[in-house]
Amino acid sequence: MARLAPTRLAGTIAATALCVAAAAEASAQDRGLVLNEQLNLGDVISGQRLNVVNVSDNVAVSNAAMGNALSGGAEGRAADIRSTQDMQGAAVADTSLTLRGDTGYVNSVTQARGNYLAATAVNTGIDVDAGQNLDGDVTARTRIEETGARLNYGGHVSADAIGNTVALGASGTGDQRGAITGRTDQNSTGQIYAENEARFTYAPAPAVFSSHASANAVQATSTPNSHQDLSVSQTASGAGVTAWTGVWAGNAWDIAARSRAASNQAAFYNQGGSLVVDVDQHNSAEVLSRTELSSYDFGAAYSTAEAVGNEVHAGNNDIYVSIDNTQMNTGGVTASAGFTGQNGYDAYVGANAAGNAVTGFACSTCGGDLNVRNSQTNAGDVRATATATVNGWGRNVVAGANAVGNTATFYVARPGN
């Protein structure tokens, strides 16, 4: 048996890269029991400032701030995980890049999280009873300052802000099966904000800029010879869940700007066994995803924004799937994407917004058995706007906007088949 003492932190924590208010790791030797209680009362602040000139190779930045964290695993013998995490302070990760002259490939990852739990099972099972509560704000911000920079090898720049996270995994081999069972209860009342802004002169290689904001997120993935039986409850009632991406370039050959805001997210994927999930999601927060992309000269330009109040994905590459889904959205949901250019070739702009969304599938080649009970109620305004402006000349301009209150898709197949 492994027992973790309660952890309580108060005050402000500041670091230059990664801040973890509390972290624990446990590995079960037989049927292990992990008891975890974490309370963070202070702010967790992480900052990176980079000022470089004429870097011929890579520019890499990793910046993270986290309130409470628990990670663990079991191999060969089962484990029970009982965890309570409470984040009362703010989590802030801020990255600023000043790039001058010619620059190689730019890889920047900025993440801010309130509560985080990760657990894995290899050739065994884990049973999880997890509660996560977030009352503080979570902010992830990254900027490339205007200095006339030339991103000669392109890059990938991201900013992710997530209030509560549970990530579970399992795998089995032969007669030893993997399993994920239990329940997760997540509650978020804080404001979730992700921002990604970039200004530069020239990018002759693929460059991607993205922002992602989520109040509550659960993901369970089990590979062949595994199964899942999970119950998830998610409630988001904060001031807002916002993802904002703004990119301004002089000349970009292949550029993409993306934003995604989802208040409650639950995703389940399984192979080689049954998948049984019970999900209850309630959102009253305002959800906003906004992307603005501008390039005076452009080759291929992509500007996309996605916003959803409650979202569930459940898929099994095996026979049996059972989904019991309840979703209630009363918050406004807005997705806005725009592109402005002078002269170029192809511009693609897309905005998608939904109050409630669920997708479920089972294997089509193995006699899939899909059982669904679905209840969706949307009482919030849902808006999607896509705007494309080419002031000079261009070859293709494709724009689309989709807004829906409730959407449900169930099929006996794998995506793409």
Coordinates of C-alpha atoms in Angstrom, one line a residue, residues 21-370:
A21 CA 2.3 23.1 -6.4
A22 CA 2.1 19.4 -5.4
A23 CA 3.1 16.3 -7.3
A24 CA 3.1 12.6 -6.4
E25 CA 4.0 9.4 -8.1
A26 CA 2.9 5.9 -7.1
S27 CA 3.5 2.4 -8.5
A28 CA 1.4 -0.5 -7.2
Q29 CA 3.3 -3.7 -6.2
D30 CA 0.1 -5.7 -5.5
R31 CA -3.4 -4.3 -5.2
G32 CA -2.2 -0.9 -4.2
L33 CA -4.1 2.0 -2.7
V34 CA -3.2 5.6 -3.4
L35 CA -4.8 8.2 -1.1
N36 CA -4.2 11.8 -2.3
E37 CA -5.5 15.1 -1.0
Q38 CA -4.1 18.4 -2.4
L39 CA -5.1 21.9 -1.6
N40 CA -3.4 25.0 -3.2
L41 CA -4.4 28.4 -1.8
G42 CA -1.8 30.5 -3.5
D43 CA -1.0 31.7 -7.1
V44 CA 1.3 29.7 -9.3
I45 CA 3.2 31.9 -11.8
S46 CA 5.6 30.8 -14.5
G47 CA 7.3 33.2 -16.9
Q48 CA 9.8 32.9 -19.8
R49 CA 11.4 35.8 -21.6
L50 CA 13.6 35.1 -24.6
N51 CA 15.5 37.7 -26.6
V52 CA 17.7 36.3 -29.5
V53 CA 19.3 37.6 -32.7
N54 CA 20.1 35.6 -35.8
V55 CA 19.7 32.0 -34.5
S56 CA 20.5 29.7 -37.4
D57 CA 19.2 26.5 -35.7
N58 CA 16.1 25.9 -33.4
V59 CA 14.5 28.2 -30.9
A60 CA 12.8 26.0 -28.3
V61 CA 10.8 27.2 -25.3
S62 CA 8.8 25.2 -22.8
N63 CA 6.8 27.0 -20.1
A64 CA 4.3 25.6 -17.7
A65 CA 2.4 26.5 -14.5
M66 CA 0.4 23.9 -12.6
G67 CA -1.5 24.0 -9.3
N68 CA -1.9 20.4 -8.1
A69 CA -0.6 17.3 -9.9
L70 CA -0.7 13.6 -9.3
S71 CA 0.8 11.0 -11.6
G72 CA 1.1 7.3 -11.1
G73 CA 0.8 3.9 -12.7
A74 CA 0.4 0.2 -12.1
E75 CA 2.0 -2.7 -14.0
G76 CA 0.9 -6.3 -13.6
R77 CA -1.0 -5.7 -10.4
A78 CA -4.1 -3.6 -9.9
A79 CA -4.3 -0.3 -8.1
D80 CA -7.0 1.9 -6.6
I81 CA -6.6 5.7 -6.8
R82 CA -8.5 8.0 -4.5
S83 CA -7.7 11.6 -5.1
T84 CA -9.1 15.0 -4.2
Q85 CA -7.5 18.2 -5.7
D86 CA -8.6 21.8 -4.9
M87 CA -7.0 24.8 -6.6
Q88 CA -8.0 28.1 -5.1
G89 CA -5.3 30.3 -6.5
A90 CA -4.5 31.4 -10.0
A91 CA -2.2 29.5 -12.4
V92 CA -0.4 31.7 -15.0
A93 CA 2.1 30.8 -17.7
D94 CA 3.4 33.7 -19.7
T95 CA 5.9 33.4 -22.6
S96 CA 7.4 36.4 -24.5
L97 CA 9.7 35.9 -27.5
T98 CA 11.7 38.7 -29.0
L99 CA 13.2 37.3 -32.3
R100 CA 15.5 39.5 -34.3
G101 CA 16.9 38.9 -37.7
D102 CA 17.0 35.4 -39.2
T103 CA 15.7 32.6 -37.0
G104 CA 15.5 28.8 -37.4
Y105 CA 12.6 26.6 -36.5
V106 CA 10.6 28.1 -33.6
N107 CA 9.0 25.6 -31.2
S108 CA 7.2 27.2 -28.2
V109 CA 4.8 25.4 -25.8
T110 CA 3.0 27.3 -23.0
Q111 CA 0.7 25.5 -20.7
A112 CA -1.3 26.5 -17.6
R113 CA -3.3 24.0 -15.6
G114 CA -5.2 24.1 -12.3
N115 CA -5.5 20.4 -11.3
Y116 CA -3.9 17.5 -13.1
L117 CA -4.2 13.7 -12.6
A118 CA -2.6 11.1 -14.8
A119 CA -2.7 7.4 -14.3
T120 CA -1.8 4.3 -16.4
A121 CA -2.3 0.6 -16.2
V122 CA -0.1 -2.0 -18.0
N123 CA -1.4 -5.6 -18.0
T124 CA -3.7 -4.8 -15.1
G125 CA -6.5 -2.5 -14.0
I126 CA -6.8 0.8 -12.2
D127 CA -9.9 2.0 -10.4
V128 CA -10.1 5.8 -10.1
D129 CA -12.2 7.9 -7.8
A130 CA -11.1 11.5 -8.5
G131 CA -12.5 14.9 -7.5
Q132 CA -11.2 18.1 -8.8
N133 CA -12.3 21.6 -7.9
L134 CA -11.0 24.9 -9.4
D135 CA -11.9 28.3 -8.1
G136 CA -8.9 30.3 -9.4
D137 CA -8.2 31.6 -12.9
V138 CA -6.0 29.8 -15.4
T139 CA -4.1 31.8 -18.0
A140 CA -1.7 30.7 -20.7
R141 CA -0.2 33.5 -22.8
T142 CA 2.5 33.6 -25.5
R143 CA 3.7 36.4 -27.7
I144 CA 6.2 36.9 -30.6
E145 CA 7.0 40.6 -30.5
E146 CA 7.2 42.7 -33.7
T147 CA 10.9 43.0 -34.5
G148 CA 10.9 42.3 -38.2
A149 CA 11.8 38.7 -37.5
R150 CA 12.3 36.2 -40.4
L151 CA 11.2 32.7 -39.4
N152 CA 13.2 30.9 -42.1
Y153 CA 12.2 27.4 -41.0
G154 CA 8.7 28.2 -39.8
G155 CA 7.6 26.8 -36.4
H156 CA 4.9 25.7 -34.0
V157 CA 3.7 28.0 -31.2
S158 CA 0.9 27.0 -28.8
A159 CA -0.8 28.3 -25.7
D160 CA -3.1 25.9 -23.7
A161 CA -5.1 26.8 -20.6
I162 CA -7.0 24.0 -18.9
G163 CA -8.8 24.1 -15.5
N164 CA -9.1 20.5 -14.5
T165 CA -7.5 17.5 -16.3
V166 CA -7.8 13.8 -15.9
A167 CA -5.8 11.6 -18.3
L168 CA -6.0 7.8 -18.0
G169 CA -4.4 5.0 -20.1
A170 CA -4.4 1.2 -20.1
S171 CA -2.9 -1.6 -22.2
G172 CA -2.9 -5.4 -22.0
T173 CA -1.0 -8.3 -23.5
G174 CA -2.2 -11.8 -24.1
D175 CA -4.1 -13.1 -21.0
Q176 CA -3.2 -10.0 -19.1
R177 CA -5.9 -7.4 -19.7
G178 CA -5.8 -3.7 -19.1
A179 CA -8.8 -1.9 -17.5
I180 CA -9.9 1.6 -16.6
T181 CA -12.8 1.9 -14.2
G182 CA -14.2 4.4 -11.7
R183 CA -15.5 7.9 -11.6
T184 CA -14.4 11.5 -12.1
D185 CA -16.1 14.6 -10.7
Q186 CA -14.8 18.0 -12.0
N187 CA -16.0 21.5 -11.1
S188 CA -14.6 24.8 -12.4
T189 CA -15.7 28.3 -11.4
G190 CA -12.5 30.1 -12.5
Q191 CA -11.9 32.0 -15.7
I192 CA -9.9 30.1 -18.4
Y193 CA -8.0 32.1 -20.9
A194 CA -5.5 31.1 -23.6
E195 CA -3.8 33.7 -25.8
N196 CA -1.4 33.4 -28.7
E197 CA -0.2 36.5 -30.6
A198 CA 2.6 36.7 -33.1
R199 CA 4.0 39.4 -35.3
F200 CA 6.8 38.8 -37.8
T201 CA 8.0 39.8 -41.3
Y202 CA 8.7 36.6 -43.2
A203 CA 8.0 32.8 -42.9
P204 CA 8.9 30.8 -46.0
A205 CA 8.1 27.4 -44.3
P206 CA 5.0 26.0 -42.5
A207 CA 4.2 28.0 -39.4
V208 CA 1.3 27.0 -37.0
F209 CA -0.1 29.1 -34.1
S210 CA -2.7 27.7 -31.8
S211 CA -4.6 28.4 -28.6
H212 CA -6.7 26.0 -26.6
A213 CA -8.9 26.7 -23.5
S214 CA -11.0 24.2 -21.5
A215 CA -12.5 24.3 -18.1
N216 CA -12.8 20.5 -17.6
A217 CA -11.1 17.8 -19.6
V218 CA -11.1 14.0 -19.3
Q219 CA -9.4 11.6 -21.7
A220 CA -9.2 7.8 -21.3
T221 CA -7.3 5.8 -23.9
S222 CA -6.9 2.0 -23.8
T223 CA -5.0 0.0 -26.4
P224 CA -5.7 -3.6 -27.5
N225 CA -6.9 -6.2 -24.9
S226 CA -8.3 -3.5 -22.6
H227 CA -11.7 -2.2 -21.5
Q228 CA -13.3 0.9 -19.9
D229 CA -16.1 1.5 -17.5
L230 CA -16.2 5.1 -16.4
S231 CA -18.6 7.7 -15.0
V232 CA -17.7 11.4 -15.5
S233 CA -19.4 14.5 -14.1
Q234 CA -18.3 18.0 -15.3
T235 CA -19.6 21.4 -14.3
A236 CA -18.3 24.7 -15.6
S237 CA -19.8 28.0 -14.2
G238 CA -16.9 30.5 -14.4
A239 CA -16.9 33.9 -16.0
G240 CA -15.6 32.5 -19.3
V241 CA -13.6 30.0 -21.3
T242 CA -11.7 31.9 -24.0
A243 CA -9.2 31.0 -26.7
W244 CA -7.7 33.8 -28.8
T245 CA -5.1 33.6 -31.6
G246 CA -3.9 36.6 -33.5
V247 CA -1.2 36.4 -36.1
W248 CA 0.1 39.3 -38.3
A249 CA 2.7 38.5 -41.0
G250 CA 4.3 40.4 -43.9
N251 CA 4.9 37.4 -46.1
A252 CA 3.9 33.8 -45.1
W253 CA 4.1 30.9 -47.5
D254 CA 2.2 28.3 -45.5
I255 CA 0.6 29.7 -42.3
A256 CA -2.1 28.4 -39.9
A257 CA -3.8 30.2 -37.0
R258 CA -6.2 28.2 -34.8
S259 CA -8.2 28.6 -31.7
R260 CA -10.3 26.2 -29.8
A261 CA -12.5 26.7 -26.7
A262 CA -14.5 23.9 -25.0
S263 CA -15.9 24.3 -21.6
N264 CA -16.4 20.6 -20.8
Q265 CA -14.6 17.8 -22.7
A266 CA -14.7 14.0 -22.3
A267 CA -13.0 11.7 -24.8
F268 CA -12.9 7.8 -24.5
Y269 CA -11.1 5.5 -27.0
N270 CA -10.7 1.8 -26.6
Q271 CA -9.5 -1.4 -28.5
G272 CA -10.0 -5.0 -27.7
G273 CA -12.8 -4.9 -25.1
S274 CA -16.0 -3.2 -24.0
L275 CA -16.4 0.6 -23.6
V276 CA -19.1 1.7 -21.1
V277 CA -19.3 5.4 -20.3
D278 CA -21.8 7.6 -18.3
V279 CA -21.3 11.3 -18.8
D280 CA -23.1 14.3 -17.2
Q281 CA -22.0 17.7 -18.4
H282 CA -23.3 21.2 -17.3
N283 CA -22.0 24.5 -18.7
S284 CA -23.1 28.0 -17.9
A285 CA -19.8 29.8 -18.7
E286 CA -19.4 32.0 -21.8
V287 CA -17.3 30.1 -24.4
L288 CA -15.4 32.2 -27.0
S289 CA -13.0 31.0 -29.7
R290 CA -11.5 33.8 -31.8
T291 CA -8.9 33.8 -34.5
E292 CA -7.5 36.7 -36.6
L293 CA -4.9 36.0 -39.3
S294 CA -3.3 38.6 -41.5
S295 CA -0.6 38.3 -44.1
Y296 CA 0.1 40.9 -46.8
D297 CA 1.5 38.3 -49.2
F298 CA 0.5 34.7 -48.7
G299 CA 0.8 31.2 -50.2
A300 CA -1.6 29.1 -48.2
A301 CA -3.4 30.7 -45.2
Y302 CA -5.7 28.9 -42.7
S303 CA -7.7 30.6 -40.1
T304 CA -10.0 28.4 -37.9
A305 CA -12.0 28.8 -34.7
E306 CA -14.0 26.1 -32.8
A307 CA -16.2 26.6 -29.7
V308 CA -18.4 24.2 -27.8
G309 CA -20.1 24.2 -24.5
N310 CA -20.2 20.4 -23.8
E311 CA -18.4 17.8 -25.9
V312 CA -18.2 14.0 -25.7
H313 CA -16.3 11.5 -28.0
A314 CA -16.6 7.8 -27.3
G315 CA -15.2 5.3 -29.8
N316 CA -14.3 1.6 -29.6
N317 CA -12.5 -0.5 -32.2
D318 CA -14.3 -3.6 -30.8
I319 CA -17.8 -4.9 -30.5
Y320 CA -19.6 -3.3 -27.5
V321 CA -20.2 0.4 -26.7
S322 CA -22.6 1.8 -24.2
I323 CA -23.0 5.6 -23.9
D324 CA -25.3 7.3 -21.3
N325 CA -24.9 11.0 -22.1
T326 CA -26.6 14.0 -20.5
Q327 CA -25.6 17.6 -21.6
M328 CA -27.0 21.0 -20.5
N329 CA -25.6 24.2 -21.9
T330 CA -26.9 27.6 -20.8
G331 CA -23.8 29.7 -21.6
G332 CA -23.3 31.6 -24.9
V333 CA -21.0 29.9 -27.4
T334 CA -19.2 32.0 -30.1
A335 CA -16.7 31.0 -32.8
S336 CA -15.1 33.8 -34.9
A337 CA -12.5 33.4 -37.6
G338 CA -11.1 36.0 -39.9
F339 CA -8.4 36.4 -42.6
T340 CA -7.0 39.5 -44.3
G341 CA -4.5 39.6 -47.1
Q342 CA -3.3 41.7 -50.0
N343 CA -1.9 39.4 -52.6
G344 CA -1.6 35.6 -52.6
Y345 CA -3.0 32.2 -53.5
D346 CA -5.2 30.2 -51.2
A347 CA -7.1 31.4 -48.1
Y348 CA -9.3 29.1 -46.0
V349 CA -11.5 30.4 -43.1
G350 CA -13.7 28.2 -40.9
A351 CA -15.8 28.8 -37.8
N352 CA -17.7 26.1 -35.9
A353 CA -19.8 26.5 -32.8
A354 CA -22.0 24.1 -30.9
G355 CA -23.9 24.2 -27.6
N356 CA -23.7 20.4 -27.0
A357 CA -21.9 17.8 -29.1
V358 CA -21.5 14.0 -28.8
T359 CA -20.0 11.4 -31.2
G360 CA -20.0 7.6 -30.6
F361 CA -18.9 4.7 -32.8
A362 CA -18.2 1.0 -32.6
C363 CA -16.3 -1.4 -34.9
S364 CA -18.1 -2.1 -38.2
T365 CA -16.0 -5.2 -39.2
C366 CA -16.5 -7.1 -35.9
G367 CA -20.3 -6.9 -35.5
G368 CA -20.4 -3.7 -33.5
D369 CA -23.0 -3.4 -30.7
L370 CA -23.7 0.3 -30.0

